[in-house]
PDB file of C-alpha atoms in Angstrom:
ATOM      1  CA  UNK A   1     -14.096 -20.503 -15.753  1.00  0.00           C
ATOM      2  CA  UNK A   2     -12.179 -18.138 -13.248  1.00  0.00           C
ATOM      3  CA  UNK A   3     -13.463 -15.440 -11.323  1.00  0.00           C
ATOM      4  CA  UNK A   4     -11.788 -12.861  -8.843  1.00  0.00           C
ATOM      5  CA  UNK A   5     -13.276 -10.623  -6.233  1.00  0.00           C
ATOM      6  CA  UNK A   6     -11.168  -7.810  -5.570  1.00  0.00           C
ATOM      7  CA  UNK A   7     -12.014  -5.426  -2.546  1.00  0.00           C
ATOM      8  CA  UNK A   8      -9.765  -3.061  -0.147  1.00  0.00           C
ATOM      9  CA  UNK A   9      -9.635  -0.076  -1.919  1.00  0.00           C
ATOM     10  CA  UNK A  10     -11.117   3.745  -0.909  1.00  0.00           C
ATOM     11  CA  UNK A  11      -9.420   6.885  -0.167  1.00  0.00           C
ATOM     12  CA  UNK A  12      -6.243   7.232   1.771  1.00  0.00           C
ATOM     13  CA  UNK A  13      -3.958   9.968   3.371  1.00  0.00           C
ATOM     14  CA  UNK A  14      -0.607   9.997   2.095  1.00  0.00           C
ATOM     15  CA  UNK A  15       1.595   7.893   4.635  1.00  0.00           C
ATOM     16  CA  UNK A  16      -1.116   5.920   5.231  1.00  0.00           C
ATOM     17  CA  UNK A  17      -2.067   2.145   4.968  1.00  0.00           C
ATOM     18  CA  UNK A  18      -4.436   0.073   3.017  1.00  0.00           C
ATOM     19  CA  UNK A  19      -5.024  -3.687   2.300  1.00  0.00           C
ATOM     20  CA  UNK A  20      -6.155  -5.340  -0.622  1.00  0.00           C
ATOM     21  CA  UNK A  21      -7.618  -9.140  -1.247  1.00  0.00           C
ATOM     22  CA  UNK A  22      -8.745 -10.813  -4.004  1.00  0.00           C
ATOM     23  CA  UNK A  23     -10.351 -14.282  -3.925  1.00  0.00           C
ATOM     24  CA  UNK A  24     -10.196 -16.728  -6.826  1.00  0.00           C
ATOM     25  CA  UNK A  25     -13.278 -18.919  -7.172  1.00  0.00           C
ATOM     26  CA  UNK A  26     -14.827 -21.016 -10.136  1.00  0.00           C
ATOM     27  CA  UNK A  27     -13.191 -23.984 -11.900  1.00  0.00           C
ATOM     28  CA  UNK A  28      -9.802 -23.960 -10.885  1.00  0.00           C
ATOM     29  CA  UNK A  29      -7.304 -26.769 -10.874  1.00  0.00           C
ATOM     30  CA  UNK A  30      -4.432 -25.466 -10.207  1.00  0.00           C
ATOM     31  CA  UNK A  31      -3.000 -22.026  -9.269  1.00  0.00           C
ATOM     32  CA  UNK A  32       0.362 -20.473 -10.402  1.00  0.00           C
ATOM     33  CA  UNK A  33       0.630 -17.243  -9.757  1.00  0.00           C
ATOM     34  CA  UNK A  34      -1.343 -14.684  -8.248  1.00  0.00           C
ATOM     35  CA  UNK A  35      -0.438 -10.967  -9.111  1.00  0.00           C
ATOM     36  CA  UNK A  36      -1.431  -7.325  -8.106  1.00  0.00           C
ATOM     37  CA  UNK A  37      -1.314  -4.970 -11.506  1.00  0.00           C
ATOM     38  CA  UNK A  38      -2.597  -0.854 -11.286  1.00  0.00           C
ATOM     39  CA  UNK A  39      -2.565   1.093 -14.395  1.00  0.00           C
ATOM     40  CA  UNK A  40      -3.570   5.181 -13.954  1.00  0.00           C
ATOM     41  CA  UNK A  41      -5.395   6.208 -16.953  1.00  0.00           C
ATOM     42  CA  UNK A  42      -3.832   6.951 -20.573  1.00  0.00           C
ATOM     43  CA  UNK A  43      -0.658   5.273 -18.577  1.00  0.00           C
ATOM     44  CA  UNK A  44       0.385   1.435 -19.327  1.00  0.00           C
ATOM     45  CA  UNK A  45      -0.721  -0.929 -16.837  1.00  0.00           C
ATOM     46  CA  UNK A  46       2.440  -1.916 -14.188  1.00  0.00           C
ATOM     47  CA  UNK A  47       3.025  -5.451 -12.127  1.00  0.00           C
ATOM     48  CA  UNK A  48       3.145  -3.856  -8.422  1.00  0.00           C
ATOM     49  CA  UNK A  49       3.639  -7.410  -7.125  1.00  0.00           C
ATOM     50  CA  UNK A  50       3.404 -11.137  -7.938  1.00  0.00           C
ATOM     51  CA  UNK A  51       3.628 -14.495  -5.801  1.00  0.00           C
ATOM     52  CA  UNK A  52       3.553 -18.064  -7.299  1.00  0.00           C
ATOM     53  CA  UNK A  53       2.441 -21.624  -6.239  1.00  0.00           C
ATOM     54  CA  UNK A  54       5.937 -21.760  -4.318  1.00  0.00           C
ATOM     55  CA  UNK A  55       5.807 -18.316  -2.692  1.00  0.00           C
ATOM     56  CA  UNK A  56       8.460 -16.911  -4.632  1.00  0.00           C
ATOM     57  CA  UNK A  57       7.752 -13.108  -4.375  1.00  0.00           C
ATOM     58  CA  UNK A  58       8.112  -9.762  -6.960  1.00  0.00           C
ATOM     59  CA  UNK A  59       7.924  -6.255  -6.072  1.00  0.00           C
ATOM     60  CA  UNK A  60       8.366  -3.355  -8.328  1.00  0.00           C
ATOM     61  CA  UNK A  61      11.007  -0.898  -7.599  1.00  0.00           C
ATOM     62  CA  UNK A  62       8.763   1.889  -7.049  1.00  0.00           C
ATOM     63  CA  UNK A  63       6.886   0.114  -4.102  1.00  0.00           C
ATOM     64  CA  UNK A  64       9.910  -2.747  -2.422  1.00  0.00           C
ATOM     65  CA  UNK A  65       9.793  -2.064   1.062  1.00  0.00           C
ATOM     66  CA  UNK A  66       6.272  -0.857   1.396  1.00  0.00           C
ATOM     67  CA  UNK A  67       3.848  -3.167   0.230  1.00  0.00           C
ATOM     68  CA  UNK A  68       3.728  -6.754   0.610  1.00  0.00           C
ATOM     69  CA  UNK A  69       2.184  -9.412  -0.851  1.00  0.00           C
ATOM     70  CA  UNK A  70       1.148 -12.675   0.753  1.00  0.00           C
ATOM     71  CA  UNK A  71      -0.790 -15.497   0.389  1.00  0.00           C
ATOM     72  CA  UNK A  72      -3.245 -18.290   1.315  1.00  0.00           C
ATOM     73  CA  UNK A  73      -3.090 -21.477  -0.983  1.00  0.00           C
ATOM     74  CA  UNK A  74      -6.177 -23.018   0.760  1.00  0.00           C
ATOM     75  CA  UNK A  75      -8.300 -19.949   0.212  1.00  0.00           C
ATOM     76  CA  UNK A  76      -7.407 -19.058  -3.272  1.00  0.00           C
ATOM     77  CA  UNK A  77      -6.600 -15.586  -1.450  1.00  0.00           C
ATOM     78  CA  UNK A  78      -3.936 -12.805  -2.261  1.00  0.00           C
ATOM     79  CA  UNK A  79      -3.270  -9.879  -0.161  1.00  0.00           C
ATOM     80  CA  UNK A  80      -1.299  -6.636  -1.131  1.00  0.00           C
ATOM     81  CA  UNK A  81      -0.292  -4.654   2.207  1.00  0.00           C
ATOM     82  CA  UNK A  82       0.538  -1.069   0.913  1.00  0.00           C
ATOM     83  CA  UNK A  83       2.296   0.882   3.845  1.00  0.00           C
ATOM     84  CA  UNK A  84       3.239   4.418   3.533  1.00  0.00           C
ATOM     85  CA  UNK A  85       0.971   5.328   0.856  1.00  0.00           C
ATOM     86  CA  UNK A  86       2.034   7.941  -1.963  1.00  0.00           C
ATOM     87  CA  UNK A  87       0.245  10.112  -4.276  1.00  0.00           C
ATOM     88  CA  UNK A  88       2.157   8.229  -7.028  1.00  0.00           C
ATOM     89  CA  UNK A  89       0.346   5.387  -6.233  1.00  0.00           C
ATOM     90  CA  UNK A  90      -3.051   6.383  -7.068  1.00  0.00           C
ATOM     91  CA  UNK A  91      -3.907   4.093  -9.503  1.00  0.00           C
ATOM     92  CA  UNK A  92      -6.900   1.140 -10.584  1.00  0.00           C
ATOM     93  CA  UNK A  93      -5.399  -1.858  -9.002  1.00  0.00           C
ATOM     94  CA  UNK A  94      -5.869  -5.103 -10.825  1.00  0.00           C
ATOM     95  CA  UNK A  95      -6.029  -8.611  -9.288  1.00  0.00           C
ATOM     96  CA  UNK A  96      -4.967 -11.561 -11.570  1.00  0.00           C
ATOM     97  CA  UNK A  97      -4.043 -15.139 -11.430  1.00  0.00           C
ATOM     98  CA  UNK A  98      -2.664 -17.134 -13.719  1.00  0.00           C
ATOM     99  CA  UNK A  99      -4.699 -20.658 -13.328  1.00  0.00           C
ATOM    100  CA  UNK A 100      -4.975 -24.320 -15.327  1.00  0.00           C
ATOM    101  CA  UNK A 101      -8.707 -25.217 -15.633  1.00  0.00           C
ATOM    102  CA  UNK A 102      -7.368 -28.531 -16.285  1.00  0.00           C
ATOM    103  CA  UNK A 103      -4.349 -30.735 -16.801  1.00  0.00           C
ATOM    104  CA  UNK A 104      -3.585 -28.995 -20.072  1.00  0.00           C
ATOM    105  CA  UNK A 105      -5.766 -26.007 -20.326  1.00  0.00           C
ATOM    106  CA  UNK A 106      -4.819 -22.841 -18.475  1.00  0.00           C
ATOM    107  CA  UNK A 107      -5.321 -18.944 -18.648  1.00  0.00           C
ATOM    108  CA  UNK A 108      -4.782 -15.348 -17.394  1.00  0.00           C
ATOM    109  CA  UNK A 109      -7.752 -13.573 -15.595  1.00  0.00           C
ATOM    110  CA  UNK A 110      -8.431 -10.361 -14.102  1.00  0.00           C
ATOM    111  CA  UNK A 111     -10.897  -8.732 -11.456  1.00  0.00           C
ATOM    112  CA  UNK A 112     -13.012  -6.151 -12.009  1.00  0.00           C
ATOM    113  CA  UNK A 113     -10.228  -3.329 -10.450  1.00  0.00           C
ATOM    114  CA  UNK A 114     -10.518  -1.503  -7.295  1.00  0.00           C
ATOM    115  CA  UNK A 115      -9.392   1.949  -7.016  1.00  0.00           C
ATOM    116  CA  UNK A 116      -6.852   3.368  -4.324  1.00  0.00           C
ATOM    117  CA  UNK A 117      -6.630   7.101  -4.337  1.00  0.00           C
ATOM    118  CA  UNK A 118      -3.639   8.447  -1.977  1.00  0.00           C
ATOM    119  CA  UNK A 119      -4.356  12.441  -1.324  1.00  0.00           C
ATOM    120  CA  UNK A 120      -4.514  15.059   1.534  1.00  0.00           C
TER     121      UNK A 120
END
């Protein structure tokens, strides 16, 4: 099936910068969205950011104008750029992609998480 390799995460001061990627791999036929998720524990799980096929983009309030989320088609790659880093944002941050296997047949998957911890 699908498989995604997150990596990026680690500790961070707050006002501070990190970058996330996660590569899709396995047997994909077509992509149609790629999306960044982080849930902080005994909280529900929140869409930070999502981009489809046609790089039509989604930020949640809480982080427009400070991350960013791109893209690479060819690679199977997204990116989340997270710029002036809170303490509110200290979260597990899920990849996923939403993927046909085939013509007919397609799914939602999720990496294993990566944490980003934002404190002084």
């Amino acid at each position: 099936h699908v498989q995604l390799g997150e990596s990026g995460g680690g500790l961070v001061q707050p006002g501070g910068s990190l970058r996330l990627s996660c590569v899709a791999s396995g047997n994909i036929f077509r992509i149609v969205a790629m999306s960044w998720y982080r849930q902080v524990p005994g909280e529900e799980c929140e869409l930070v950011a999502s981009i489809n096929a046609g790089h039509a983009i989604n930020y949640a309030d809480s982080v427009r104008g400070r991350f960013t989320i791109s893209r690479s088609n060819a690679e199977n790659t997204v990116y989340l750029q997270m710029n002036s880093l809170k303490p509110d944002d200290t979260a597990i941050y899920y990849c996923n992609t939403r993927a046909y296997v085939s013509t007919l047949q397609w799914g939602d998957y999720w990496g294993q998480g990566t944490q980003v911890t934002v404190s002084s």
